[in-house]
Coordinates of C-alpha atoms in Angstrom, one line a residue:
Chain A
M1 CA 107.7 121.5 7.8
S2 CA 111.3 122.6 8.5
G3 CA 110.5 125.7 6.5
I4 CA 107.7 126.5 8.8
A5 CA 109.9 125.8 11.8
A6 CA 112.6 128.2 10.5
K7 CA 110.0 130.9 9.9
K8 CA 108.6 130.5 13.4
I9 CA 112.1 130.7 14.9
A10 CA 112.8 133.9 13.0
E11 CA 109.5 135.3 14.2
A12 CA 110.3 134.3 17.8
E13 CA 113.8 136.0 17.6
D14 CA 112.2 139.2 16.4
L15 CA 109.7 139.1 19.3
V16 CA 112.6 138.5 21.8
K17 CA 114.4 141.6 20.4
Q18 CA 111.3 143.7 20.8
A19 CA 110.9 142.4 24.4
E20 CA 114.4 143.3 25.2
K21 CA 113.9 146.8 23.7
S22 CA 110.8 147.2 25.9
L23 CA 112.9 146.5 29.0
K24 CA 115.6 149.0 28.1
L25 CA 115.7 152.4 29.8
S26 CA 116.4 155.7 28.0
M27 CA 116.2 159.5 28.6
L28 CA 112.4 159.4 27.9
K29 CA 111.6 156.1 29.6
W30 CA 112.5 155.7 33.2
V31 CA 110.5 152.6 34.0
P32 CA 110.9 149.3 32.0
D33 CA 107.7 148.4 30.1
Y34 CA 107.1 145.1 31.8
D35 CA 103.6 144.7 30.4
S36 CA 104.7 144.8 26.7
A37 CA 107.8 142.7 27.4
A38 CA 105.8 140.0 29.1
D39 CA 103.4 139.7 26.2
E40 CA 106.2 139.7 23.6
Y41 CA 108.1 137.0 25.5
S42 CA 104.9 134.9 25.7
K43 CA 104.3 135.2 22.0
A44 CA 107.9 134.3 21.3
A45 CA 107.6 131.3 23.6
T46 CA 104.5 130.1 21.6
A47 CA 106.3 130.5 18.3
Y48 CA 109.3 128.5 19.6
R49 CA 106.9 125.8 20.8
I50 CA 105.4 125.5 17.3
A51 CA 108.9 125.1 16.0
K52 CA 109.5 122.4 18.6
S53 CA 112.4 124.4 20.2
Y54 CA 111.3 123.5 23.6
D55 CA 114.3 124.8 25.5
K56 CA 114.1 128.2 24.0
S57 CA 110.4 128.2 24.5
K58 CA 110.8 127.5 28.2
E59 CA 113.5 130.2 28.5
C60 CA 111.1 132.7 27.0
F61 CA 108.2 131.7 29.3
L62 CA 110.5 132.1 32.3
K63 CA 111.4 135.6 31.1
A64 CA 107.7 136.4 30.6
I65 CA 107.1 135.2 34.1
D66 CA 109.7 137.5 35.5
A67 CA 108.1 140.4 33.6
Y68 CA 104.6 139.5 34.8
K69 CA 105.8 139.4 38.4
N70 CA 107.5 142.8 38.1
N71 CA 104.2 144.0 36.7
K72 CA 102.3 142.4 39.7
S73 CA 100.4 140.2 37.3
W74 CA 100.3 137.1 39.4
F75 CA 97.5 135.4 37.5
H76 CA 99.3 135.7 34.1
A77 CA 102.6 134.5 35.7
A78 CA 100.8 131.4 37.1
K79 CA 99.3 130.9 33.6
A80 CA 102.7 131.0 32.0
Y81 CA 103.9 128.3 34.5
E82 CA 101.1 126.1 33.3
Q83 CA 102.3 126.6 29.8
I84 CA 105.7 125.4 30.8
I85 CA 104.1 122.3 32.3
L86 CA 102.5 121.6 28.9
L87 CA 106.0 122.1 27.3
S88 CA 107.5 119.6 29.7
K89 CA 105.0 117.1 28.5
D90 CA 105.8 117.8 24.8
A91 CA 109.5 117.6 25.5
D92 CA 109.0 114.5 27.6
K93 CA 110.5 116.0 30.7
L94 CA 107.8 115.2 33.2
H95 CA 110.2 115.3 36.1
E96 CA 110.2 119.1 35.8
V97 CA 106.5 119.4 36.3
E98 CA 106.6 119.3 40.1
E99 CA 108.6 122.5 40.5
Y100 CA 106.4 124.5 38.1
A101 CA 103.1 123.2 39.2
N102 CA 103.8 124.1 42.8
K103 CA 104.9 127.6 41.7
S104 CA 101.8 128.0 39.6
A105 CA 99.5 127.0 42.4
S106 CA 101.3 129.4 44.8
L107 CA 100.9 132.4 42.4
Y108 CA 97.2 131.6 41.9
Q109 CA 96.7 131.6 45.6
Q110 CA 98.5 134.9 45.9
H111 CA 96.2 136.3 43.3
G112 CA 93.3 135.1 45.3
S113 CA 92.2 132.2 43.1
P114 CA 92.5 129.0 45.2
E115 CA 90.1 127.2 42.8
A116 CA 92.5 127.9 39.9
A117 CA 95.4 126.8 42.0
A118 CA 93.7 123.5 42.8
S119 CA 92.7 123.1 39.2
A120 CA 96.3 123.7 38.0
L121 CA 97.5 121.0 40.4
D122 CA 94.7 118.7 39.2
K123 CA 95.8 119.1 35.6
A124 CA 99.5 118.5 36.5
A125 CA 98.5 115.4 38.4
K126 CA 96.6 114.0 35.4
L127 CA 99.6 114.7 33.2
T128 CA 101.9 112.7 35.4
E129 CA 99.6 110.1 36.8
S130 CA 100.5 107.2 34.5
K131 CA 104.3 107.6 34.5
H132 CA 104.9 109.2 37.9
P133 CA 102.0 108.2 40.2
D134 CA 103.9 109.3 43.3
M135 CA 104.3 112.8 41.9
A136 CA 100.6 112.8 40.9
L137 CA 99.8 111.7 44.5
R138 CA 101.6 114.7 45.9
F139 CA 99.8 117.0 43.5
Y140 CA 96.4 115.7 44.6
Q141 CA 97.3 116.0 48.3
H142 CA 98.4 119.6 47.7
A143 CA 95.2 120.3 45.8
L144 CA 93.2 118.8 48.7
E145 CA 95.0 121.1 51.1
V146 CA 94.4 124.2 49.0
I147 CA 90.7 123.5 48.4
M148 CA 90.1 122.7 52.1
I149 CA 91.2 126.3 52.9
E150 CA 88.1 127.4 51.0
D151 CA 85.8 124.8 52.6
S152 CA 84.8 123.4 49.2
V153 CA 84.0 120.0 50.6
R154 CA 82.5 118.4 47.5
Q155 CA 85.6 119.2 45.4
A156 CA 87.8 118.2 48.3
A157 CA 86.1 114.8 48.3
E158 CA 86.9 114.3 44.7
Y159 CA 90.6 115.0 45.3
A160 CA 90.6 112.8 48.3
S161 CA 89.2 110.0 46.2
K162 CA 92.1 110.3 43.8
V163 CA 94.6 110.3 46.7
S164 CA 93.1 107.1 48.0
R165 CA 93.1 105.4 44.7
I166 CA 96.7 106.2 43.9
L167 CA 97.8 105.0 47.3
V168 CA 96.0 101.7 46.7
K169 CA 97.7 101.4 43.3
L170 CA 101.1 102.0 44.9
R171 CA 100.2 99.4 47.6
R172 CA 100.8 101.9 50.4
Y173 CA 98.0 100.4 52.4
D174 CA 98.6 102.1 55.8
E175 CA 98.4 105.5 54.2
A176 CA 95.5 104.4 52.1
T177 CA 93.6 103.5 55.3
N178 CA 94.0 107.0 56.6
A179 CA 93.1 108.6 53.2
L180 CA 90.0 106.5 52.9
K181 CA 88.9 107.5 56.4
K182 CA 89.4 111.2 55.6
E183 CA 87.4 110.6 52.4
I184 CA 84.6 109.0 54.3
S185 CA 84.5 112.0 56.7
L186 CA 84.3 114.4 53.8
N187 CA 81.4 112.5 52.3
Q188 CA 79.7 112.5 55.7
Q189 CA 79.9 116.3 55.6
T190 CA 78.1 116.4 52.3
E191 CA 75.8 113.6 53.3
S192 CA 76.7 111.4 50.3
Y193 CA 75.8 108.2 52.1
G194 CA 75.7 106.1 48.9
Q195 CA 79.3 107.0 48.3
I196 CA 80.2 106.2 51.8
G197 CA 78.9 102.7 51.4
R198 CA 81.3 102.0 48.6
L199 CA 84.2 103.6 50.5
V200 CA 83.5 101.3 53.4
V201 CA 83.8 98.3 51.1
A202 CA 87.1 99.7 49.8
L203 CA 88.4 100.4 53.4
V204 CA 87.5 96.9 54.5
M205 CA 89.5 95.5 51.6
V206 CA 92.5 97.7 52.2
Q207 CA 92.6 96.5 55.8
L208 CA 92.3 92.9 54.8
A209 CA 95.2 93.6 52.4
R210 CA 97.2 94.9 55.3
G211 CA 96.5 91.5 57.0
D212 CA 94.4 93.2 59.7
S213 CA 91.0 91.4 59.7
V214 CA 90.2 92.6 63.2
E215 CA 90.4 96.3 62.1
A216 CA 88.3 95.4 59.0
E217 CA 85.6 94.0 61.3
K218 CA 85.6 97.2 63.4
T219 CA 85.3 99.3 60.2
F220 CA 82.3 97.3 59.1
R221 CA 80.6 97.6 62.5
E222 CA 81.2 101.3 62.7
W223 CA 80.0 102.3 59.2
G224 CA 78.2 99.2 57.9
N225 CA 74.9 101.0 58.3
C226 CA 75.8 103.2 55.4
C227 CA 76.2 100.3 53.0
E228 CA 73.6 99.0 50.6
P229 CA 72.1 95.6 51.4
E230 CA 74.2 93.9 48.7
E231 CA 77.3 95.5 50.1
V232 CA 76.4 94.4 53.6
S233 CA 75.8 90.8 52.6
T234 CA 79.1 90.7 50.6
L235 CA 81.1 92.1 53.4
Q236 CA 79.5 90.0 56.1
T237 CA 80.2 86.8 54.2
L238 CA 83.8 88.0 53.3
L239 CA 84.6 88.8 56.9
Q240 CA 83.1 85.5 58.0
A241 CA 85.3 83.7 55.6
F242 CA 88.4 85.4 57.1
D243 CA 87.1 84.6 60.6
D244 CA 86.7 80.9 59.7
E245 CA 89.9 80.9 57.7
D246 CA 88.1 79.6 54.7
P247 CA 90.2 80.6 51.6
E248 CA 87.7 79.3 49.0
L249 CA 84.8 81.2 50.3
A250 CA 87.0 84.4 50.7
A251 CA 88.2 84.0 47.1
R252 CA 84.6 83.6 45.8
M253 CA 83.4 86.7 47.7
L254 CA 86.4 88.8 46.4
A255 CA 85.5 87.7 42.9
S256 CA 81.8 88.8 43.2
P257 CA 80.6 91.1 40.4
F258 CA 79.9 93.9 42.8
I259 CA 83.5 94.2 43.8
R260 CA 84.8 93.6 40.3
H261 CA 82.8 96.7 39.1
M262 CA 84.2 99.1 41.7
D263 CA 86.8 101.6 40.8
V264 CA 89.6 99.8 38.9
E265 CA 92.2 100.2 41.7
Y266 CA 89.9 98.5 44.2
A267 CA 88.9 95.8 41.7
I268 CA 92.6 95.0 41.2
L269 CA 93.2 95.2 44.9
S270 CA 90.6 92.4 45.4
K271 CA 92.9 90.1 43.4
N272 CA 95.9 90.9 45.5
I273 CA 94.5 90.4 49.0
P274 CA 96.2 87.5 50.7
L275 CA 93.7 84.7 51.4
P276 CA 93.4 83.3 54.9
Q277 CA 95.4 80.1 55.5
G278 CA 93.3 77.1 56.4
I279 CA 94.0 75.2 59.7
Q280 CA 95.9 72.0 58.9
M281 CA 96.9 69.8 61.7
E282 CA 99.9 68.2 60.1
K283 CA 101.5 71.7 59.6
K284 CA 101.3 72.8 63.2
A285 CA 105.0 73.7 63.2
G286 CA 104.4 76.0 60.2
D287 CA 101.6 77.7 62.1
T288 CA 103.9 78.2 65.1
A289 CA 106.5 79.8 62.9
A290 CA 103.8 82.1 61.4
E291 CA 102.7 83.1 64.9
T292 CA 106.3 83.8 65.8
N293 CA 106.6 86.1 62.8
D294 CA 103.4 87.9 63.8
A295 CA 104.8 88.4 67.3
E296 CA 108.0 89.8 65.9
D297 CA 106.0 92.2 63.7
E298 CA 104.0 93.4 66.7
G299 CA 107.3 93.8 68.6
G300 CA 108.6 95.9 65.8
L301 CA 105.5 98.1 65.8
C302 CA 106.1 98.8 69.6
Chain B
M1 CA 68.1 130.7 -10.1
G2 CA 69.6 132.5 -13.1
D3 CA 68.9 135.9 -11.5
N4 CA 71.1 135.1 -8.5
E5 CA 73.9 133.9 -10.6
Q6 CA 73.7 137.0 -12.8
K7 CA 73.8 139.2 -9.8
A8 CA 76.7 137.2 -8.4
L9 CA 78.7 137.5 -11.6
Q10 CA 78.1 141.3 -11.6
L11 CA 79.3 141.5 -8.0
M12 CA 82.5 139.6 -8.9
A13 CA 83.2 142.0 -11.8
E14 CA 82.5 144.9 -9.5
A15 CA 84.9 143.6 -7.0
E16 CA 87.6 143.2 -9.6
K17 CA 87.0 146.7 -10.9
K18 CA 87.3 148.1 -7.4
L19 CA 90.7 146.5 -7.0
T20 CA 92.2 147.7 -10.3
Q21 CA 90.7 151.1 -10.8
Q22 CA 92.9 154.1 -10.1
K23 CA 91.1 156.8 -8.3
G24 CA 93.6 159.5 -8.9
F25 CA 96.1 161.2 -6.6
L26 CA 93.8 162.0 -3.7
G27 CA 91.9 158.7 -4.0
S28 CA 95.1 156.6 -3.8
L29 CA 96.3 158.6 -0.7
F30 CA 93.2 158.2 1.4
G31 CA 91.0 155.5 -0.1
G32 CA 93.6 152.7 -0.3
S33 CA 92.2 150.3 2.3
N34 CA 88.6 151.0 1.7
K35 CA 88.6 149.6 -1.8
V36 CA 90.0 146.3 -0.5
E37 CA 87.2 146.1 2.1
D38 CA 84.6 147.0 -0.5
A39 CA 86.0 144.3 -2.8
I40 CA 85.9 141.7 0.1
E41 CA 82.2 142.6 0.8
C42 CA 81.4 142.2 -2.9
Y43 CA 83.1 138.8 -3.1
Q44 CA 81.3 137.6 0.0
R45 CA 77.9 138.7 -1.3
A46 CA 78.7 137.0 -4.6
G47 CA 79.7 133.9 -2.8
N48 CA 76.4 133.8 -0.8
M49 CA 74.4 134.3 -4.0
F50 CA 76.2 131.5 -5.7
K51 CA 75.3 129.4 -2.7
M52 CA 71.7 130.2 -3.2
S53 CA 72.1 129.0 -6.8
K54 CA 73.9 125.9 -5.6
N55 CA 76.9 126.8 -7.8
W56 CA 79.3 125.5 -5.2
T57 CA 82.5 125.8 -7.3
K58 CA 81.9 129.5 -8.0
A59 CA 80.9 130.1 -4.4
G60 CA 84.1 128.6 -3.2
E61 CA 86.1 130.7 -5.6
C62 CA 84.5 133.9 -4.2
F63 CA 85.2 133.0 -0.6
C64 CA 88.8 132.2 -1.5
E65 CA 89.2 135.6 -3.1
A66 CA 87.7 137.2 0.0
A67 CA 90.1 135.2 2.2
T68 CA 93.1 136.2 0.1
L69 CA 92.1 139.9 0.4
H70 CA 91.5 139.6 4.1
A71 CA 95.0 138.1 4.5
R72 CA 96.5 141.0 2.4
A73 CA 94.7 143.5 4.6
G74 CA 96.1 141.8 7.8
S75 CA 92.8 140.3 9.1
R76 CA 94.1 136.8 9.7
H77 CA 91.1 135.6 11.7
D78 CA 88.7 136.8 9.0
A79 CA 90.9 135.1 6.3
G80 CA 90.7 131.9 8.2
T81 CA 86.9 132.1 8.5
C82 CA 86.6 132.8 4.8
Y83 CA 88.7 129.8 3.9
V84 CA 86.5 127.6 6.0
D85 CA 83.4 129.0 4.2
A86 CA 85.1 128.2 0.9
S87 CA 85.9 124.7 2.0
N88 CA 82.3 124.1 3.0
C89 CA 81.3 125.0 -0.5
Y90 CA 84.0 123.0 -2.3
K91 CA 83.5 119.9 -0.3
K92 CA 80.2 119.2 -2.0
V93 CA 81.9 119.0 -5.4
D94 CA 85.7 118.9 -5.1
V95 CA 87.3 117.4 -2.0
E96 CA 90.9 118.4 -3.0
S97 CA 90.0 122.1 -3.2
A98 CA 88.2 121.9 0.1
V99 CA 91.2 120.4 1.7
N100 CA 93.5 123.1 0.2
C101 CA 91.3 125.8 1.7
L102 CA 91.3 124.2 5.1
M103 CA 95.1 123.7 5.0
K104 CA 95.4 127.5 4.4
S105 CA 93.0 128.1 7.3
I106 CA 95.0 125.7 9.5
D107 CA 98.3 127.6 8.7
I108 CA 96.6 130.8 9.8
Y109 CA 95.3 129.4 13.1
T110 CA 98.6 127.7 14.0
D111 CA 100.4 131.0 13.4
M112 CA 97.9 132.6 15.8
G113 CA 98.5 129.9 18.4
R114 CA 94.9 128.7 18.1
F115 CA 95.6 125.0 18.1
T116 CA 92.1 123.9 19.0
M117 CA 90.7 125.5 15.8
A118 CA 93.5 124.0 13.8
A119 CA 92.8 120.6 15.3
K120 CA 89.1 120.8 14.4
H121 CA 89.9 121.6 10.8
H122 CA 92.3 118.7 10.5
Q123 CA 89.4 116.6 11.8
S124 CA 87.2 118.0 9.1
I125 CA 89.7 117.1 6.5
A126 CA 90.0 113.6 7.9
E127 CA 86.2 113.2 7.8
M128 CA 86.2 114.3 4.1
Y129 CA 88.8 111.7 3.2
E130 CA 87.3 108.8 5.2
S131 CA 84.4 108.1 2.8
D132 CA 86.8 107.2 0.0
P133 CA 88.7 103.9 0.7
N134 CA 91.7 105.0 -1.4
N135 CA 92.2 108.0 0.9
L136 CA 92.1 106.2 4.3
A137 CA 95.8 106.7 4.7
K138 CA 95.4 110.5 4.4
S139 CA 92.4 110.4 6.7
I140 CA 94.6 108.7 9.3
Q141 CA 97.3 111.3 8.9
H142 CA 95.0 114.2 9.5
Y143 CA 93.3 112.5 12.5
E144 CA 96.7 112.0 14.0
Q145 CA 97.6 115.6 13.5
A146 CA 94.3 116.7 15.0
A147 CA 94.9 114.4 18.0
D148 CA 98.4 115.9 18.5
Y149 CA 97.0 119.4 18.6
F150 CA 94.2 118.5 20.9
K151 CA 96.7 116.8 23.3
G152 CA 98.8 119.9 23.3
E153 CA 95.8 121.9 24.5
E154 CA 94.8 119.2 27.0
S155 CA 91.6 118.4 25.3
V156 CA 92.0 114.7 26.1
S157 CA 88.5 113.5 25.1
S158 CA 88.7 115.1 21.7
A159 CA 92.2 113.7 21.1
N160 CA 91.0 110.2 22.1
K161 CA 88.1 110.4 19.7
C162 CA 90.5 111.2 16.9
M163 CA 92.9 108.4 17.9
L164 CA 90.1 105.9 18.0
K165 CA 89.4 106.8 14.4
V166 CA 93.1 106.3 13.6
A167 CA 93.0 102.9 15.2
Q168 CA 89.8 101.9 13.3
Y169 CA 91.2 102.8 9.9
A170 CA 94.7 101.5 10.7
A171 CA 93.2 98.1 11.4
Q172 CA 91.2 98.3 8.1
L173 CA 94.5 98.9 6.3
E174 CA 96.0 95.9 8.2
D175 CA 98.3 98.0 10.3
Y176 CA 97.4 96.0 13.4
E177 CA 100.4 97.0 15.6
K178 CA 99.4 100.7 15.4
A179 CA 95.7 99.9 16.1
I180 CA 96.6 97.7 19.1
S181 CA 98.8 100.3 20.7
I182 CA 96.2 103.0 20.3
Y183 CA 93.3 100.9 21.7
E184 CA 95.4 99.9 24.6
Q185 CA 96.5 103.5 25.3
V186 CA 92.9 104.9 25.1
A187 CA 91.7 102.0 27.3
A188 CA 94.3 102.7 29.9
S189 CA 93.4 106.4 30.1
S190 CA 89.7 105.5 30.2
L191 CA 90.3 103.4 33.2
E192 CA 91.5 106.4 35.2
S193 CA 88.1 107.9 35.1
S194 CA 85.1 106.4 37.0
L195 CA 82.7 107.3 34.2
L196 CA 84.8 106.4 31.2
K197 CA 86.0 103.0 32.4
Y198 CA 82.8 101.3 31.1
S199 CA 84.1 102.0 27.6
A200 CA 87.4 100.3 28.2
K201 CA 86.0 96.8 27.6
E202 CA 85.1 97.7 24.0
Y203 CA 88.6 99.1 23.4
F204 CA 90.2 95.9 24.9
F205 CA 87.9 93.8 22.7
R206 CA 89.0 95.6 19.6
A207 CA 92.7 95.3 20.6
A208 CA 92.2 91.6 21.2
L209 CA 90.7 91.1 17.8
C210 CA 93.6 92.9 16.2
H211 CA 96.0 90.6 18.1
L212 CA 94.1 87.6 16.8
S213 CA 94.6 88.9 13.3
V214 CA 98.4 88.8 13.9
D215 CA 99.1 85.9 16.2
L216 CA 97.0 83.6 18.4
L217 CA 99.6 83.3 21.2
N218 CA 100.0 87.1 21.5
A219 CA 96.2 87.4 21.7
Q220 CA 96.0 84.9 24.6
H221 CA 98.7 86.8 26.5
A222 CA 97.0 90.1 25.7
I223 CA 93.6 89.2 27.1
E224 CA 95.2 88.0 30.3
K225 CA 97.0 91.3 30.6
Y226 CA 93.7 93.2 30.0
A227 CA 92.0 91.2 32.7
Q228 CA 94.7 92.2 35.1
Q229 CA 94.3 95.9 34.2
Y230 CA 90.5 95.8 34.3
P231 CA 89.1 92.9 36.4
A232 CA 85.5 93.6 35.3
F233 CA 86.6 92.8 31.7
Q234 CA 86.9 89.1 32.7
D235 CA 83.1 89.0 33.4
S236 CA 82.2 90.6 30.1
R237 CA 80.7 88.8 27.1
E238 CA 83.5 90.2 25.0
F239 CA 86.1 88.4 27.1
K240 CA 84.2 85.1 26.9
L241 CA 83.9 85.4 23.1
I242 CA 87.6 86.0 22.7
K243 CA 88.4 83.0 24.9
V244 CA 86.1 80.8 22.9
L245 CA 87.6 82.0 19.6
C246 CA 91.1 81.3 20.9
E247 CA 90.1 77.8 21.9
N248 CA 88.5 77.2 18.5
L249 CA 91.5 78.5 16.6
E250 CA 93.8 76.4 18.7
E251 CA 91.9 73.3 17.8
Q252 CA 91.5 74.4 14.1
N253 CA 87.7 74.3 14.7
I254 CA 86.4 76.7 12.0
E255 CA 82.8 75.6 12.5
G256 CA 83.1 76.3 16.3
F257 CA 84.6 79.7 15.5
T258 CA 81.7 80.6 13.2
E259 CA 79.1 79.3 15.7
A260 CA 80.6 81.4 18.5
V261 CA 80.5 84.6 16.4
K262 CA 76.9 83.9 15.4
D263 CA 75.9 83.4 19.0
Y264 CA 77.5 86.7 20.1
D265 CA 76.0 88.5 17.0
S266 CA 72.5 87.3 17.8
I267 CA 72.6 89.3 21.1
S268 CA 75.0 92.2 20.3
R269 CA 75.0 93.1 16.6
L270 CA 78.6 93.3 15.2
D271 CA 79.1 96.2 12.9
Q272 CA 81.0 96.3 9.6
W273 CA 84.4 96.8 11.2
Y274 CA 84.1 93.7 13.5
T275 CA 82.7 91.6 10.6
T276 CA 85.7 92.5 8.4
I277 CA 88.3 91.7 11.1
L278 CA 86.6 88.4 12.1
L279 CA 86.3 87.3 8.4
R280 CA 90.0 88.0 8.0
I281 CA 90.9 85.9 11.1
K282 CA 88.7 83.1 9.8
K283 CA 90.2 83.2 6.4
A284 CA 93.7 83.2 7.8
A285 CA 92.9 80.2 9.9
D286 CA 91.5 78.4 6.8
E287 CA 94.6 79.1 4.7
D288 CA 97.1 78.2 7.4
P289 CA 96.3 74.7 8.8
D290 CA 98.7 73.1 11.3
L291 CA 101.2 70.8 10.0
R292 CA 100.8 68.3 12.8

């Protein structure tokens, strides 16, 4: 194995020398041969990668990118940035992905391929999602922006769905509310009413998680007609439980099979929603304290 | 039958003659590469004829010679293809030779940077080894390498398929820690997709059984963790079975354990892998009674 690595490194070094030669000027050659140099640097980078010399591989890819840019090959330059992203994964340096993914997307857009730009961001997001969900979130948001320029609503809805789910996972419920509303409006444009029904359930749950059952009720009244009968009955009973401050009924509805089988982030969310507190006469002072806290919160919002 | 073999043998002799004969001064100047190509063509035709005669060993030999000559002539892709043809012949009669041919092909494809092809061939090698219980460790090794290459090319579903095989055989070889970490990792990545998440319960079930093979307490903690990750798992029959098995093991109730497995099996048949693991768990419980 080390023999193979040594062989690949030697091969890579030869390719680098050839590339440097291609860039040199002479009496007969007045313009550097960027095309050849870029290809040679790319091959060298691949050879270094096989030998697991990740730093050298990245260096070669960056040189290849410079050569592609000088040759006005935006697409190939973007492609090479994507290769660096895969390298970052192999070398376990995922924090570097953000810089290169954004550069890759930018070059694809300059080339006139916004779909490829969105796709590159999508791949980068999938790579980073488990370890760096906040970075993945920014990638999906960026992909959503890019694809909306081209009015690809169906694809945009998919990216919007990922944005919403990651925000719920990160427990950023205020932002999740806005993301879900945007997702609902995208699905309205494509007339995906079945999907909207599920999103309404998700939105109601997010608002309950924020502690805003009034807003949850408004959401249900506004979009409840898009829900399936089962969704309607579940939400009605759930909202009733919050109105009546009945923790047992609320817990039972949140554990219903229908909610359990939604997307995983929402199923987990249903376990984390704070249940309504029952009215207990002997703890009136406690209630008063809670009300005071609510008032302070409202004051803070103003 | 005999006719095809006769023709094939003649073609082999002809190929060897083409390689060794000296054509004279002008011939060696201008005809150098053509004779190698002619020899390759003869070897390939001979290989195909041996195939018709079902003489797999000879057919493999011919394709190997053709591959060697392709490599010498600088046609690496063609060399790789011929090695694959050779391994397809050899694998019917001689697994080790088939593996050697595929390894040569893999070297060529990795040199060319074509990792997906290399990964597929590692997968083929692993599949050849998996039918022999003595070679399961080698099978695991090749599936792991295939998965590494697939991951490098972002073919996640292919990589996961290979890793699931690794986990299955690792558990069979009683390397439960490895099996558990793979099942948990594949389950976690399945949960990220709306379509794949329905498979996650099977992976969690398998991981839980591997935990049970190691330690009861860890198994109990594990299934609670899985229910946290995937709330729908808690409603599944697999979860209920594991719960009942844990209770029965805690109470040293072997009859209850057996009864629970029978009940589950009567509705969802358990395949050989599950049966093996469950028998091991039961046997371990039998041999290790509490000292209370």
